[in-house]
């Protein structure tokens, strides 16, 4: 009978430990969930139209400069990178067009050159 009482006591102690461990897990999970919610509240999601590069390299660089004047937390670095990359690409195309326009020999297709 004493052995049975010990088994009951051990089982009850084990169940109590498991319940305490589960309660601690739930409390920890709820704390992390609140932290995530607080972090998400701080994030502002910009609409896709605001994230598009502008039409000219000058406009893109001007917008990038405006964005970089803001506080560090407010800067969307990926958008700034997109603006600068777009400006560089647009300027490269403009330079190529100007170079081709200035020398008509560059505008002739290879088929016409061979003929």
Coordinates of N, CA and C in Angstrom, one line a residue:
X1 N 0.8 -1.2 0.0 CA 0.0 0.0 0.0 C 0.9 1.3 0.0
X2 N 2.0 1.2 0.7 CA 2.9 2.3 0.7 C 3.5 2.5 -0.7
X3 N 3.8 1.5 -1.4 CA 4.3 1.5 -2.8 C 3.3 2.2 -3.7
X4 N 2.0 1.9 -3.5 CA 1.0 2.5 -4.3 C 0.9 4.0 -4.1
X5 N 1.0 4.3 -2.8 CA 0.9 5.8 -2.4 C 2.1 6.5 -3.0
X6 N 3.3 5.9 -3.0 CA 4.4 6.5 -3.6 C 4.3 6.7 -5.1
X7 N 3.7 5.7 -5.8 CA 3.5 5.8 -7.2 C 2.5 7.0 -7.5
X8 N 1.4 7.0 -6.7 CA 0.5 8.2 -6.9 C 1.1 9.5 -6.7
X9 N 2.0 9.6 -5.6 CA 2.7 10.8 -5.3 C 3.6 11.2 -6.5
X10 N 4.4 10.2 -7.0 CA 5.3 10.5 -8.1 C 4.5 10.9 -9.3
X11 N 3.4 10.2 -9.6 CA 2.6 10.5 -10.8 C 2.0 12.0 -10.7
X12 N 1.6 12.3 -9.5 CA 1.0 13.6 -9.2 C 2.1 14.7 -9.4
X13 N 3.3 14.4 -8.9 CA 4.4 15.3 -9.0 C 4.8 15.5 -10.4
X14 N 4.8 14.4 -11.2 CA 5.2 14.5 -12.6 C 4.2 15.3 -13.4
X15 N 2.9 15.1 -13.1 CA 1.8 15.8 -13.7 C 1.9 17.3 -13.4
X16 N 2.2 17.6 -12.2 CA 2.3 19.0 -11.8 C 3.5 19.7 -12.5
X17 N 4.6 19.0 -12.6 CA 5.8 19.5 -13.3 C 5.4 19.7 -14.8
X18 N 4.7 18.8 -15.4 CA 4.3 18.9 -16.8 C 3.4 20.1 -17.0
X19 N 2.5 20.3 -16.1 CA 1.5 21.4 -16.1 C 2.2 22.7 -16.0
X20 N 3.2 22.8 -15.0 CA 4.0 24.0 -14.8 C 4.8 24.3 -16.1
X21 N 5.4 23.3 -16.6 CA 6.2 23.5 -17.9 C 5.3 24.0 -19.0
X22 N 4.1 23.4 -19.2 CA 3.2 23.9 -20.2 C 2.7 25.3 -20.0
X23 N 2.5 25.7 -18.7 CA 2.1 27.0 -18.4 C 3.2 28.0 -18.7
X24 N 4.4 27.7 -18.4 CA 5.6 28.5 -18.7 C 5.7 28.7 -20.2
X25 N 5.5 27.6 -21.0 CA 5.6 27.6 -22.4 C 4.5 28.6 -23.0
X26 N 3.3 28.5 -22.5 CA 2.2 29.4 -23.0 C 2.5 30.8 -22.7
X27 N 3.0 31.1 -21.5 CA 3.3 32.5 -21.1 C 4.4 33.0 -22.0
X28 N 5.5 32.2 -22.2 CA 6.6 32.6 -23.1 C 6.0 32.9 -24.5
X29 N 5.2 32.0 -25.0 CA 4.6 32.1 -26.4 C 3.8 33.4 -26.5
X30 N 3.0 33.7 -25.5 CA 2.1 34.9 -25.5 C 3.0 36.1 -25.4
X31 N 4.1 36.1 -24.7 CA 5.0 37.2 -24.6 C 5.6 37.5 -26.0
X32 N 6.1 36.4 -26.7 CA 6.7 36.6 -28.0 C 5.6 37.1 -29.0
X33 N 4.4 36.6 -28.9 CA 3.3 37.0 -29.8 C 3.0 38.5 -29.6
X34 N 3.1 39.0 -28.4 CA 2.9 40.4 -28.1 C 4.0 41.2 -28.7
X35 N 5.2 40.7 -28.6 CA 6.4 41.4 -29.2 C 6.3 41.5 -30.7
X36 N 5.8 40.4 -31.3 CA 5.7 40.5 -32.8 C 4.6 41.5 -33.2
X37 N 3.5 41.5 -32.4 CA 2.4 42.4 -32.7 C 2.9 43.9 -32.6
X38 N 3.7 44.1 -31.6 CA 4.2 45.5 -31.4 C 5.2 45.9 -32.5
X39 N 6.0 44.9 -33.0 CA 6.9 45.2 -34.1 C 6.1 45.4 -35.4
X40 N 5.1 44.7 -35.6 CA 4.3 44.9 -36.8 C 3.5 46.2 -36.8
X41 N 3.2 46.7 -35.6 CA 2.5 48.0 -35.6 C 3.4 49.1 -36.0
X42 N 4.7 48.9 -35.8 CA 5.7 50.0 -36.1 C 6.0 50.0 -37.6
X43 N 5.8 48.9 -38.3 CA 6.1 48.8 -39.7 C 4.9 49.5 -40.5
X44 N 5.3 50.4 -41.4 CA 4.4 51.0 -42.3 C 4.6 50.4 -43.7
X45 N 3.6 49.8 -44.3 CA 3.7 49.2 -45.6 C 3.3 50.3 -46.6
X46 N 4.2 50.6 -47.5 CA 4.0 51.5 -48.6 C 3.2 50.9 -49.7
X47 N 2.4 51.6 -50.4 CA 1.7 51.1 -51.5 C 2.6 50.9 -52.6
X48 N 2.4 49.9 -53.5 CA 3.3 49.6 -54.6 C 3.5 50.8 -55.5
X49 N 2.5 51.7 -55.7 CA 2.7 52.8 -56.6 C 3.7 53.8 -56.1
X50 N 3.9 53.9 -54.8 CA 4.9 54.8 -54.2 C 6.3 54.2 -54.4
X51 N 6.4 52.9 -54.7 CA 7.7 52.3 -54.7 C 8.2 52.2 -56.2
X52 N 7.6 52.7 -57.1 CA 8.0 52.6 -58.5 C 9.1 53.7 -58.8
X53 N 10.1 53.3 -59.6 CA 11.0 54.4 -60.1 C 10.3 55.4 -60.9
X54 N 10.9 56.6 -60.9 CA 10.3 57.7 -61.7 C 10.8 57.7 -63.1
X55 N 10.3 58.6 -63.9 CA 10.5 58.5 -65.4 C 11.9 59.0 -65.9
X56 N 12.6 59.9 -65.2 CA 13.9 60.4 -65.6 C 14.9 60.2 -64.6
X57 N 16.2 60.1 -65.0 CA 17.3 59.8 -64.0 C 17.4 61.0 -63.0
X58 N 17.2 62.2 -63.5 CA 17.2 63.4 -62.6 C 16.2 63.3 -61.5
X59 N 14.9 62.9 -61.9 CA 13.9 62.7 -60.9 C 14.2 61.6 -59.9
X60 N 14.7 60.5 -60.4 CA 15.1 59.4 -59.5 C 16.1 59.8 -58.5
X61 N 17.2 60.5 -58.9 CA 18.2 60.9 -58.0 C 17.7 62.0 -57.0
X62 N 16.9 62.8 -57.5 CA 16.3 63.9 -56.6 C 15.5 63.2 -55.5
X63 N 14.6 62.2 -55.9 CA 13.8 61.5 -54.9 C 14.7 60.7 -53.9
X64 N 15.8 60.1 -54.4 CA 16.7 59.3 -53.6 C 17.3 60.3 -52.6
X65 N 17.7 61.5 -53.0 CA 18.3 62.5 -52.1 C 17.3 62.9 -51.0
X66 N 16.1 63.1 -51.4 CA 15.0 63.4 -50.4 C 14.9 62.3 -49.4
X67 N 14.8 61.1 -49.8 CA 14.7 60.0 -48.9 C 15.8 59.9 -47.9
X68 N 17.0 60.1 -48.4 CA 18.2 60.0 -47.6 C 18.3 61.1 -46.5
X69 N 17.6 62.2 -46.7 CA 17.6 63.3 -45.7 C 16.7 62.9 -44.5
X70 N 15.9 61.9 -44.6 CA 15.0 61.5 -43.5 C 15.8 60.8 -42.4
X71 N 15.2 60.5 -41.3 CA 15.9 59.8 -40.2 C 16.1 58.3 -40.7
X72 N 17.1 57.7 -40.1 CA 17.5 56.4 -40.5 C 16.4 55.4 -40.4
X73 N 15.5 55.5 -39.4 CA 14.5 54.5 -39.2 C 13.4 54.6 -40.3
X74 N 13.3 55.8 -40.9 CA 12.3 56.0 -41.9 C 12.7 55.7 -43.3
X75 N 14.0 55.5 -43.5 CA 14.5 55.2 -44.9 C 14.3 53.8 -45.3
X76 N 13.6 53.7 -46.5 CA 13.5 52.3 -47.1 C 14.6 52.2 -48.1
X77 N 15.7 51.5 -47.6 CA 16.9 51.4 -48.3 C 16.8 50.7 -49.6
X78 N 15.9 49.7 -49.7 CA 15.6 49.0 -50.9 C 15.0 49.9 -52.0
X79 N 14.2 50.8 -51.6 CA 13.6 51.7 -52.5 C 14.6 52.7 -53.0
X80 N 15.5 53.1 -52.2 CA 16.6 54.0 -52.6 C 17.5 53.3 -53.6
X81 N 17.8 52.1 -53.3 CA 18.6 51.3 -54.2 C 17.9 51.2 -55.6
X82 N 16.6 50.9 -55.6 CA 15.9 50.8 -56.8 C 15.9 52.1 -57.6
X83 N 15.7 53.2 -56.9 CA 15.8 54.5 -57.6 C 17.1 54.8 -58.2
X84 N 18.2 54.5 -57.5 CA 19.5 54.8 -58.0 C 19.9 53.9 -59.2
X85 N 19.5 52.6 -59.0 CA 19.8 51.7 -60.1 C 19.0 52.1 -61.4
X86 N 17.7 52.5 -61.2 CA 16.9 52.9 -62.3 C 17.5 54.2 -63.0
X87 N 18.0 55.1 -62.1 CA 18.6 56.3 -62.7 C 19.9 56.0 -63.5
X88 N 20.7 55.1 -63.0 CA 21.9 54.7 -63.7 C 21.5 54.0 -65.0
X89 N 20.6 53.1 -65.0 CA 20.1 52.4 -66.2 C 19.6 53.4 -67.2
X90 N 18.7 54.3 -66.8 CA 18.2 55.3 -67.7 C 19.3 56.2 -68.3
X91 N 20.2 56.6 -67.5 CA 21.3 57.5 -67.9 C 22.2 56.7 -68.9
X92 N 22.4 55.5 -68.7 CA 23.2 54.7 -69.6 C 22.5 54.6 -71.0
X93 N 21.2 54.4 -71.0 CA 20.4 54.3 -72.2 C 20.5 55.7 -73.0
X94 N 20.4 56.8 -72.2 CA 20.4 58.1 -72.8 C 21.8 58.4 -73.4
X95 N 22.9 57.9 -72.7 CA 24.2 58.1 -73.2 C 24.4 57.3 -74.5
X96 N 23.9 56.1 -74.5 CA 24.0 55.3 -75.7 C 23.3 55.9 -76.9
X97 N 22.1 56.4 -76.6 CA 21.3 57.0 -77.7 C 22.0 58.3 -78.2
X98 N 22.6 59.1 -77.4 CA 23.3 60.3 -77.8 C 24.5 59.9 -78.6
X99 N 25.2 58.9 -78.2 CA 26.4 58.4 -79.0 C 26.0 58.0 -80.3
X100 N 24.9 57.2 -80.4 CA 24.5 56.7 -81.7 C 24.0 57.8 -82.6
X101 N 23.3 58.8 -82.1 CA 22.8 59.9 -82.8 C 24.0 60.8 -83.4
X102 N 25.1 60.9 -82.6 CA 26.2 61.7 -83.0 C 27.0 61.1 -84.1
X103 N 27.0 59.8 -84.3 CA 27.7 59.1 -85.3 C 26.8 58.2 -86.1
X104 N 26.3 58.7 -87.3 CA 25.4 57.9 -88.1 C 25.9 56.5 -88.5
X105 N 27.3 56.4 -88.6 CA 27.8 55.1 -88.9 C 27.5 54.0 -87.9
X106 N 27.3 54.3 -86.7 CA 27.0 53.4 -85.6 C 25.5 52.9 -85.8
X107 N 24.7 53.7 -86.5 CA 23.3 53.4 -86.6 C 23.0 52.4 -87.7
X108 N 23.9 52.2 -88.6 CA 23.7 51.3 -89.7 C 23.8 49.9 -89.2
X109 N 22.8 49.1 -89.7 CA 22.8 47.7 -89.3 C 24.0 46.9 -89.9
X110 N 24.4 45.8 -89.4 CA 25.5 45.1 -89.9 C 25.2 44.5 -91.3
X111 N 23.9 44.2 -91.6 CA 23.5 43.8 -93.0 C 23.8 44.8 -94.0
X112 N 23.5 46.1 -93.7 CA 23.8 47.2 -94.6 C 25.3 47.5 -94.8
X113 N 26.0 47.3 -93.7 CA 27.5 47.5 -93.8 C 28.1 46.5 -94.7
X114 N 27.7 45.2 -94.7 CA 28.3 44.2 -95.5 C 27.9 44.3 -97.0
X115 N 26.8 44.9 -97.3 CA 26.3 45.0 -98.7 C 27.1 46.0 -99.5

